[in-house]
Tab-separated table of C-alpha atoms in Angstrom:
chain	number	residue	atom	x	y	z
A	293	UNK	CA	4.676	-49.251	-12.207
A	294	UNK	CA	8.388	-49.244	-11.981
A	295	UNK	CA	8.781	-49.657	-15.531
A	296	UNK	CA	6.808	-46.452	-16.101
A	297	UNK	CA	8.936	-44.570	-13.779
A	298	UNK	CA	11.948	-45.670	-15.343
A	299	UNK	CA	10.915	-44.228	-18.644
A	300	UNK	CA	9.788	-40.863	-17.346
A	301	UNK	CA	13.325	-40.858	-15.657
A	302	UNK	CA	15.063	-41.400	-19.343
A	303	UNK	CA	12.953	-38.916	-20.706
A	304	UNK	CA	13.680	-36.270	-17.923
A	305	UNK	CA	10.212	-36.572	-16.480
A	306	UNK	CA	11.243	-38.256	-13.285
A	307	UNK	CA	9.851	-37.727	-9.751
A	308	UNK	CA	10.911	-33.963	-8.883
A	309	UNK	CA	11.524	-33.185	-12.672
A	310	UNK	CA	9.832	-29.875	-13.624
A	311	UNK	CA	7.385	-30.403	-16.076
A	312	UNK	CA	5.479	-28.553	-19.173
A	313	UNK	CA	2.322	-28.938	-20.422
A	314	UNK	CA	1.984	-30.313	-23.894
A	315	UNK	CA	-0.432	-30.177	-26.818
A	316	UNK	CA	-1.393	-27.007	-29.682
A	317	UNK	CA	-2.983	-24.847	-26.937
A	318	UNK	CA	-0.257	-25.329	-24.533
A	319	UNK	CA	2.338	-24.555	-27.431
A	320	UNK	CA	0.185	-21.537	-28.163
A	321	UNK	CA	0.060	-20.102	-24.568
A	322	UNK	CA	3.804	-20.449	-24.222
A	323	UNK	CA	4.366	-18.505	-27.509
A	324	UNK	CA	2.068	-15.888	-26.621
A	325	UNK	CA	3.759	-15.630	-23.096
A	326	UNK	CA	7.099	-15.272	-24.261
A	327	UNK	CA	5.991	-12.636	-26.970
A	328	UNK	CA	4.561	-10.656	-24.243
A	329	UNK	CA	7.353	-10.748	-21.888
A	330	UNK	CA	9.883	-10.071	-24.585
A	331	UNK	CA	7.940	-6.723	-25.132
A	332	UNK	CA	8.098	-5.949	-21.519
A	333	UNK	CA	11.849	-6.439	-21.469
A	334	UNK	CA	11.995	-4.665	-24.798
A	335	UNK	CA	9.955	-1.359	-23.139
A	336	UNK	CA	12.883	-1.366	-20.004
A	337	UNK	CA	9.791	-2.027	-17.964
A	338	UNK	CA	10.924	-5.416	-16.595
A	339	UNK	CA	10.366	-5.862	-12.753
A	340	UNK	CA	13.476	-7.858	-11.131
A	341	UNK	CA	13.323	-8.951	-7.415
A	342	UNK	CA	16.322	-8.100	-5.327
A	343	UNK	CA	16.794	-10.823	-2.741
A	344	UNK	CA	17.423	-9.439	0.721
A	345	UNK	CA	19.394	-11.519	3.469
A	346	UNK	CA	18.700	-9.812	6.391
A	347	UNK	CA	15.944	-7.820	8.351
A	348	UNK	CA	14.111	-5.366	6.726
A	349	UNK	CA	15.581	-1.676	7.962
A	350	UNK	CA	17.454	1.406	7.035
A	351	UNK	CA	20.555	-0.941	6.185
A	352	UNK	CA	20.167	-4.312	4.357
A	353	UNK	CA	22.252	-7.020	3.305
A	354	UNK	CA	21.739	-8.685	-0.167
A	355	UNK	CA	21.698	-12.082	-1.161
A	356	UNK	CA	25.252	-12.902	-2.881
A	357	UNK	CA	27.110	-10.604	-0.795
A	358	UNK	CA	25.788	-7.315	-1.217
A	359	UNK	CA	26.404	-5.529	2.375
A	360	UNK	CA	25.782	-2.161	3.918
A	361	UNK	CA	23.089	-1.219	1.409
A	362	UNK	CA	21.231	1.797	2.268
A	363	UNK	CA	17.295	1.160	2.076
A	364	UNK	CA	15.300	4.164	0.613
A	365	UNK	CA	12.341	2.441	-1.100
A	366	UNK	CA	10.577	-0.075	1.945
A	367	UNK	CA	7.125	1.261	3.258
A	368	UNK	CA	8.559	0.817	6.910
A	369	UNK	CA	8.040	4.686	7.931
A	370	UNK	CA	8.558	4.071	11.639
A	371	UNK	CA	11.148	1.487	11.655
A	372	UNK	CA	9.200	-0.817	13.320
A	373	UNK	CA	9.714	-3.714	11.069
A	374	UNK	CA	12.789	-4.580	13.346
A	375	UNK	CA	11.962	-2.711	16.639
A	376	UNK	CA	12.895	-4.893	19.357
A	377	UNK	CA	9.458	-4.369	21.318
A	378	UNK	CA	7.788	-5.241	17.822
A	379	UNK	CA	9.946	-8.492	17.401
A	380	UNK	CA	9.557	-9.590	21.097
A	381	UNK	CA	5.702	-8.904	20.998
A	382	UNK	CA	5.603	-11.380	17.602
A	383	UNK	CA	7.351	-14.192	19.315
A	384	UNK	CA	5.523	-13.874	22.475
A	385	UNK	CA	2.139	-14.271	20.753
A	386	UNK	CA	3.758	-17.326	18.563
A	387	UNK	CA	4.596	-19.312	21.602
A	388	UNK	CA	1.149	-18.842	23.372
A	389	UNK	CA	-1.323	-18.594	20.197
A	390	UNK	CA	0.619	-21.038	17.949
A	391	UNK	CA	1.449	-20.454	14.441
A	392	UNK	CA	-1.875	-19.719	12.692
A	393	UNK	CA	-5.845	-21.053	12.946
A	394	UNK	CA	-6.308	-23.264	9.783
A	395	UNK	CA	-9.708	-21.723	9.671
A	396	UNK	CA	-11.836	-18.468	8.833
A	397	UNK	CA	-12.993	-15.881	11.301
A	398	UNK	CA	-16.367	-17.121	11.864
A	399	UNK	CA	-15.581	-21.184	11.833
A	400	UNK	CA	-12.661	-21.665	14.129
A	401	UNK	CA	-10.540	-18.677	13.733
A	402	UNK	CA	-10.986	-15.910	16.307
A	403	UNK	CA	-8.815	-15.466	19.187
A	404	UNK	CA	-8.817	-12.854	21.839
A	405	UNK	CA	-5.936	-11.398	20.410
A	406	UNK	CA	-7.874	-10.485	17.225
A	407	UNK	CA	-10.705	-9.097	19.046
A	408	UNK	CA	-8.271	-7.023	21.112
A	409	UNK	CA	-6.263	-5.486	18.081
A	410	UNK	CA	-9.573	-4.451	16.578
A	411	UNK	CA	-10.999	-2.751	19.775
A	412	UNK	CA	-7.269	-0.744	19.735
A	413	UNK	CA	-7.402	-0.322	16.051
A	414	UNK	CA	-10.854	1.567	16.581
A	415	UNK	CA	-9.575	3.520	19.668
A	416	UNK	CA	-6.491	4.339	17.787
A	417	UNK	CA	-8.485	5.934	14.951
A	418	UNK	CA	-11.627	7.148	17.345
A	419	UNK	CA	-14.213	5.169	15.483
A	420	UNK	CA	-16.787	2.835	16.830
A	421	UNK	CA	-15.193	-0.579	15.413
A	422	UNK	CA	-13.099	-2.385	13.432
A	423	UNK	CA	-12.703	-5.746	11.341
A	424	UNK	CA	-9.127	-7.526	10.280
A	425	UNK	CA	-8.080	-8.437	6.962
A	426	UNK	CA	-5.349	-10.444	5.555
A	427	UNK	CA	-4.246	-7.274	3.623
A	428	UNK	CA	-5.939	-4.090	2.933
A	429	UNK	CA	-6.154	-4.976	-0.659
A	430	UNK	CA	-8.622	-7.557	0.719
A	431	UNK	CA	-10.356	-4.470	2.861
A	432	UNK	CA	-10.638	-2.889	-0.425
A	433	UNK	CA	-11.949	-5.573	-2.305
A	434	UNK	CA	-14.687	-6.484	0.598
A	435	UNK	CA	-16.115	-2.920	1.537
A	436	UNK	CA	-17.632	-1.874	-1.740
A	437	UNK	CA	-19.435	-4.760	-2.894
A	438	UNK	CA	-20.925	-5.286	0.590
A	439	UNK	CA	-22.034	-1.953	1.180
A	440	UNK	CA	-23.158	-0.242	-2.340
A	441	UNK	CA	-25.941	-1.772	-4.642
A	442	UNK	CA	-27.182	-1.161	-8.006
A	443	UNK	CA	-29.402	1.924	-6.362
A	444	UNK	CA	-26.179	3.724	-4.917
A	445	UNK	CA	-23.042	5.334	-6.480
A	446	UNK	CA	-19.364	5.583	-6.164
A	447	UNK	CA	-16.875	8.375	-7.028
A	448	UNK	CA	-13.478	7.352	-7.403
A	449	UNK	CA	-10.340	9.633	-7.512
A	450	UNK	CA	-8.598	8.623	-11.126
A	451	UNK	CA	-5.347	7.829	-9.520
A	452	UNK	CA	-6.458	5.435	-6.520
A	453	UNK	CA	-4.608	2.569	-5.317
A	454	UNK	CA	-5.096	-0.714	-7.878
A	455	UNK	CA	-7.053	-2.270	-4.885
A	456	UNK	CA	-9.502	0.417	-4.388
A	457	UNK	CA	-10.107	0.424	-8.419
A	458	UNK	CA	-10.245	-3.418	-8.344
A	459	UNK	CA	-12.878	-3.309	-5.285
A	460	UNK	CA	-14.962	-0.990	-7.010
A	461	UNK	CA	-15.240	-2.982	-10.159
A	462	UNK	CA	-16.840	-5.702	-7.876
A	463	UNK	CA	-19.465	-3.879	-7.079
A	464	UNK	CA	-22.902	-3.165	-8.506
A	465	UNK	CA	-23.218	0.687	-7.698
A	466	UNK	CA	-23.088	3.321	-10.401
A	467	UNK	CA	-19.389	4.209	-10.979
A	468	UNK	CA	-17.842	7.758	-11.282
A	469	UNK	CA	-14.476	8.834	-11.892
A	470	UNK	CA	-12.987	12.261	-10.886
A	471	UNK	CA	-9.971	13.867	-12.111
A	472	UNK	CA	-6.919	13.404	-9.559
A	473	UNK	CA	-8.070	15.757	-6.815
A	474	UNK	CA	-9.746	18.131	-8.906
A	475	UNK	CA	-12.446	19.626	-6.803
A	476	UNK	CA	-14.236	21.459	-9.869
A	477	UNK	CA	-14.823	17.819	-11.357
A	478	UNK	CA	-15.558	15.941	-8.237
A	479	UNK	CA	-18.463	18.763	-7.640
A	480	UNK	CA	-19.708	17.965	-11.173
A	481	UNK	CA	-19.559	14.190	-10.632
A	482	UNK	CA	-21.665	14.466	-7.191
A	483	UNK	CA	-24.506	16.902	-8.796
A	484	UNK	CA	-24.563	14.000	-11.602
A	485	UNK	CA	-25.103	11.465	-8.869
A	486	UNK	CA	-27.667	13.179	-7.195
A	487	UNK	CA	-30.243	10.495	-8.411
A	488	UNK	CA	-28.611	7.786	-6.696
A	489	UNK	CA	-29.777	6.409	-3.191
A	490	UNK	CA	-26.362	6.666	-1.531
A	491	UNK	CA	-23.385	8.613	-2.881
A	492	UNK	CA	-19.669	7.328	-1.734
A	493	UNK	CA	-16.521	9.676	-2.380
A	494	UNK	CA	-13.491	7.050	-2.554
A	495	UNK	CA	-9.978	8.356	-2.150
A	496	UNK	CA	-6.328	7.400	-1.047
A	497	UNK	CA	-5.768	9.884	2.202
A	498	UNK	CA	-1.817	9.765	0.897
A	499	UNK	CA	-1.403	8.735	-2.910
A	500	UNK	CA	1.521	5.965	-2.875
A	501	UNK	CA	2.916	6.759	-6.353
A	502	UNK	CA	3.107	10.588	-6.210
A	503	UNK	CA	3.519	11.417	-2.780
A	504	UNK	CA	0.513	13.995	-2.670
A	505	UNK	CA	-2.106	14.139	0.183
A	506	UNK	CA	-5.790	14.329	-0.943
A	507	UNK	CA	-7.702	17.674	-0.287
A	508	UNK	CA	-9.970	15.948	2.570
A	509	UNK	CA	-11.127	19.284	3.554
A	510	UNK	CA	-12.548	20.175	0.118
A	511	UNK	CA	-13.660	16.643	-0.338
A	512	UNK	CA	-15.599	16.583	2.996
A	513	UNK	CA	-17.128	20.053	2.355
A	514	UNK	CA	-18.668	18.548	-0.953
A	515	UNK	CA	-19.601	15.491	0.441
A	516	UNK	CA	-21.556	17.619	3.006
A	517	UNK	CA	-23.069	19.916	0.544
A	518	UNK	CA	-24.441	17.114	-1.931
A	519	UNK	CA	-25.330	14.469	0.957
A	520	UNK	CA	-22.420	11.988	0.649
A	521	UNK	CA	-20.338	9.710	2.462
A	522	UNK	CA	-16.495	9.879	2.426
A	523	UNK	CA	-13.938	6.619	2.278
A	524	UNK	CA	-10.379	7.021	2.742
A	525	UNK	CA	-7.423	4.514	2.068
A	526	UNK	CA	-4.878	5.386	4.799
A	527	UNK	CA	-2.322	2.870	3.757
A	528	UNK	CA	0.284	5.766	3.332
A	529	UNK	CA	-0.660	7.746	5.971
A	530	UNK	CA	-1.758	5.385	9.399
A	531	UNK	CA	0.928	5.989	11.828
A	532	UNK	CA	2.799	9.178	10.849
A	533	UNK	CA	0.853	11.702	9.156
A	534	UNK	CA	-1.088	14.027	11.692
A	535	UNK	CA	0.257	15.194	15.146
A	536	UNK	CA	-0.394	11.556	16.581
A	537	UNK	CA	0.302	9.886	13.574
A	538	UNK	CA	-3.505	8.606	13.142
A	539	UNK	CA	-3.573	9.848	9.278
A	540	UNK	CA	-4.766	12.308	6.784
A	541	UNK	CA	-8.036	12.963	8.224
A	542	UNK	CA	-5.909	13.854	11.519
A	543	UNK	CA	-3.801	16.124	9.869
A	544	UNK	CA	-6.374	18.133	7.987
A	545	UNK	CA	-8.735	18.374	10.740
A	546	UNK	CA	-11.664	16.476	9.576
A	547	UNK	CA	-11.721	13.089	11.678
A	548	UNK	CA	-15.318	13.403	12.695
A	549	UNK	CA	-16.290	14.123	8.329
A	550	UNK	CA	-14.552	10.796	7.481
A	551	UNK	CA	-17.185	7.607	7.631
A	552	UNK	CA	-15.053	4.831	6.599
A	553	UNK	CA	-11.166	4.148	6.868
A	554	UNK	CA	-9.451	1.457	5.363
A	555	UNK	CA	-5.813	1.202	6.086
A	556	UNK	CA	-2.839	-1.640	6.503
A	557	UNK	CA	-0.951	-3.341	9.259
A	558	UNK	CA	2.116	-4.012	6.941
A	559	UNK	CA	3.583	-0.704	6.512
A	560	UNK	CA	4.268	1.746	9.377
A	561	UNK	CA	2.487	-0.499	11.544
A	562	UNK	CA	5.329	-3.357	11.960
A	563	UNK	CA	5.405	-4.020	8.254
A	564	UNK	CA	4.263	-7.996	8.531
A	565	UNK	CA	0.915	-7.864	6.917
A	566	UNK	CA	-2.877	-7.602	7.348
A	567	UNK	CA	-5.343	-4.670	6.689
A	568	UNK	CA	-8.546	-3.520	8.256
A	569	UNK	CA	-11.748	-1.177	8.008
A	570	UNK	CA	-12.727	0.681	10.555
A	571	UNK	CA	-15.716	2.924	11.096
A	572	UNK	CA	-19.616	2.822	11.957
A	573	UNK	CA	-20.209	-0.530	13.900
A	574	UNK	CA	-23.244	-1.285	11.832
A	575	UNK	CA	-20.757	-1.083	9.022
A	576	UNK	CA	-18.093	-3.414	10.288
A	577	UNK	CA	-21.241	-5.739	11.816
A	578	UNK	CA	-22.560	-5.929	8.209
A	579	UNK	CA	-18.617	-6.724	6.742
A	580	UNK	CA	-18.714	-9.521	8.947
A	581	UNK	CA	-21.864	-11.210	7.483
A	582	UNK	CA	-21.274	-10.081	3.818
A	583	UNK	CA	-17.584	-9.430	3.020
A	584	UNK	CA	-16.282	-11.943	1.017
A	585	UNK	CA	-12.504	-11.718	1.630
A	586	UNK	CA	-13.234	-11.567	5.185
A	587	UNK	CA	-15.760	-14.617	5.151
A	588	UNK	CA	-13.317	-16.921	2.909
A	589	UNK	CA	-9.856	-16.006	4.002
A	590	UNK	CA	-7.849	-17.547	7.135
A	591	UNK	CA	-7.760	-15.105	10.254
A	592	UNK	CA	-4.458	-13.242	10.498
A	593	UNK	CA	-1.549	-15.321	12.366
A	594	UNK	CA	-0.800	-14.411	15.916
A	595	UNK	CA	2.684	-13.362	15.371
A	596	UNK	CA	1.287	-10.651	12.801
A	597	UNK	CA	-1.334	-9.734	15.282
A	598	UNK	CA	1.468	-9.057	17.970
A	599	UNK	CA	3.794	-7.011	15.976
A	600	UNK	CA	0.677	-4.936	15.205
A	601	UNK	CA	-0.586	-4.653	18.387
A	602	UNK	CA	2.774	-3.369	19.553
A	603	UNK	CA	3.442	-0.892	17.187
A	604	UNK	CA	-0.150	0.530	17.743
A	605	UNK	CA	1.000	0.632	21.552
A	606	UNK	CA	4.175	2.724	20.797
A	607	UNK	CA	1.861	5.539	19.029
A	608	UNK	CA	-0.369	5.799	21.560
A	609	UNK	CA	2.407	6.160	24.121
A	610	UNK	CA	4.178	8.708	22.366
A	611	UNK	CA	4.302	10.618	18.834
A	612	UNK	CA	7.720	11.253	19.205
A	613	UNK	CA	8.621	8.499	16.460
A	614	UNK	CA	6.032	9.912	13.676
A	615	UNK	CA	7.015	13.496	14.231
A	616	UNK	CA	10.907	12.729	13.951
A	617	UNK	CA	10.027	11.897	10.110
A	618	UNK	CA	8.972	15.526	9.070
A	619	UNK	CA	12.524	16.687	9.409
A	620	UNK	CA	14.186	14.178	7.449
A	621	UNK	CA	11.721	14.206	4.647
A	622	UNK	CA	12.510	18.049	4.321
A	623	UNK	CA	15.973	17.520	4.392
A	624	UNK	CA	15.860	15.066	1.389
A	625	UNK	CA	13.494	17.076	-0.692
A	626	UNK	CA	15.277	20.421	-0.396
A	627	UNK	CA	18.918	19.177	-1.281
A	628	UNK	CA	17.369	17.048	-4.035
A	629	UNK	CA	15.695	20.002	-5.517
A	630	UNK	CA	18.692	22.187	-4.927
A	631	UNK	CA	20.674	19.158	-6.906
A	632	UNK	CA	18.217	19.806	-10.106
A	633	UNK	CA	15.807	16.985	-9.415
A	634	UNK	CA	12.012	17.424	-9.826
A	635	UNK	CA	10.271	15.723	-6.652
A	636	UNK	CA	6.557	14.838	-6.670
A	637	UNK	CA	4.337	15.238	-4.093
A	638	UNK	CA	4.822	17.250	-0.933
A	639	UNK	CA	5.751	17.136	2.774
A	640	UNK	CA	5.385	13.336	2.511
A	641	UNK	CA	7.932	10.864	3.202
A	642	UNK	CA	7.203	8.963	-0.347
A	643	UNK	CA	9.499	10.946	-2.359
A	644	UNK	CA	9.274	10.107	-6.195
A	645	UNK	CA	12.495	11.501	-8.350
A	646	UNK	CA	10.279	12.522	-11.513
A	647	UNK	CA	12.558	11.036	-14.633
A	648	UNK	CA	9.868	10.369	-17.240
A	649	UNK	CA	11.678	7.249	-19.216
A	650	UNK	CA	11.095	3.797	-18.123
A	651	UNK	CA	14.621	2.799	-18.963
A	652	UNK	CA	16.428	5.653	-17.752
A	653	UNK	CA	14.565	4.855	-14.288
A	654	UNK	CA	15.405	1.543	-14.192
A	655	UNK	CA	19.269	2.204	-15.098
A	656	UNK	CA	19.631	4.784	-12.750
A	657	UNK	CA	18.373	2.602	-9.979
A	658	UNK	CA	21.003	-0.039	-10.986
A	659	UNK	CA	23.798	2.553	-10.909
A	660	UNK	CA	22.347	3.730	-7.326
A	661	UNK	CA	22.706	0.171	-6.038
A	662	UNK	CA	26.308	0.113	-7.247
A	663	UNK	CA	26.873	2.790	-5.094
A	664	UNK	CA	25.383	1.343	-2.120
A	665	UNK	CA	21.930	2.952	-2.438
A	666	UNK	CA	18.905	0.489	-2.657
A	667	UNK	CA	15.980	2.572	-4.787
A	668	UNK	CA	13.667	1.004	-7.455
A	669	UNK	CA	12.626	2.426	-10.778
A	670	UNK	CA	8.779	2.611	-11.300
A	671	UNK	CA	7.377	2.659	-14.837
A	672	UNK	CA	3.877	1.757	-16.821
A	673	UNK	CA	1.727	-0.317	-15.739
A	674	UNK	CA	2.663	0.619	-12.091
A	675	UNK	CA	2.539	4.275	-13.255
A	676	UNK	CA	1.518	6.495	-16.468
A	677	UNK	CA	3.415	5.834	-19.371
A	678	UNK	CA	5.863	8.794	-19.731
A	679	UNK	CA	5.930	9.123	-15.642
A	680	UNK	CA	8.607	6.965	-14.812
A	681	UNK	CA	10.206	7.726	-11.616
A	682	UNK	CA	12.597	6.358	-8.685
A	683	UNK	CA	10.092	6.297	-5.723
A	684	UNK	CA	12.606	7.088	-2.666
A	685	UNK	CA	10.994	6.683	0.761
A	686	UNK	CA	12.210	8.083	4.080
A	687	UNK	CA	12.215	6.068	7.408
A	688	UNK	CA	12.260	7.747	11.023
A	689	UNK	CA	15.369	5.443	11.410
A	690	UNK	CA	17.378	6.934	8.738
A	691	UNK	CA	20.110	9.251	9.737
A	692	UNK	CA	21.264	12.514	8.076
A	693	UNK	CA	24.585	10.938	7.202
A	694	UNK	CA	21.859	8.175	5.333
A	695	UNK	CA	20.134	10.943	3.551
A	696	UNK	CA	22.943	13.210	2.377
A	697	UNK	CA	24.775	9.653	1.032
A	698	UNK	CA	21.450	8.916	-1.078
A	699	UNK	CA	21.575	12.937	-2.497
A	700	UNK	CA	25.320	12.449	-2.990
A	701	UNK	CA	24.599	9.363	-5.264
A	702	UNK	CA	21.440	10.601	-6.853
A	703	UNK	CA	23.417	13.513	-8.028
A	704	UNK	CA	26.612	11.493	-9.492
A	705	UNK	CA	24.391	9.140	-11.347
A	706	UNK	CA	21.945	11.893	-12.646
A	707	UNK	CA	24.895	13.664	-14.109
A	708	UNK	CA	26.353	10.654	-15.415
A	709	UNK	CA	22.889	10.045	-17.414
A	710	UNK	CA	22.045	13.720	-18.064
A	711	UNK	CA	19.029	13.512	-15.896
A	712	UNK	CA	20.788	16.643	-13.862
A	713	UNK	CA	23.490	19.439	-15.112
């Protein structure tokens, strides 16, 4: 045995050494992967990961010494990721309920805090019941397959989040895709889908790449006209859109007309992880029996549940945090427009600075970092080809000075690269 180990060590294959598969098939795979990765680099769409060495917040410290960086690209809309009460709630849950359940919910993984949080989510959204998932990606992967059959139809906005698209692919319903927020096209598709038993219109409430908000009033009117149900993904709305932060259905006055809401705990509601579905109790009961991501995934860790539960408490006690973002969002959007930039969307803290060219977006984002502003360039396949942008996200904990520094840096970098005059 020791002789084999010695030979491996001499060949560079000792214990702990990285190993590569050998053989013709492995070599062919390696060549293909190298070529594909080189194409990504050549197109200027390579996505590097910056390593953060501090808490998530409006100001960051990066690994390697980058300190005092102003962060404008997190989904930390309400600044609750580092809120002292949220952190304290996580610690208390960790100490009382442990690190995790080592099990799925129906076997040995449901604690009282899971049931309490589900009840709180349903109450927040004014729905009958709710069910927790490891992420909203899982919630979207679990809803359509469990609910829809080959007798049914789902009608999806063409720019819906990838998790909605993937979830719809998993189900056997008849699939219709309508043009982005185009109500004439949706109506045409609803007419075509009348031959199916159940019709479900699926849309993001707020679209994460463009910062625009679905026309839910019109969608709900069409759904009522053609006897369809409405599903919305509220990941980029829950906690801060609407008078009390309940989302786009509250913002647009259609809370009683939207049947199903999927959303996340990993953005405005503490920023850790987790997702959920909320809606009719019978639907939630069905998901507990048939939703594969729920049945086959470990339950949420207690610390995550504690974070989200405290975040909801803070929101239901006061809407002050949620409402503080509107003025800051308007400040950034108006100043950037005055500087000559095109900002997609309207009145949403997602503020995409449209540049078009992928390489330009990447280079400008790096120059922004050199000026102390953390932003990221978005390009294909995250967004369509020719629509590269730098997505800026405003948080309730950004100061006016933070926002003005960001605009000033964008103006300098934009002029350097010819993006603005």
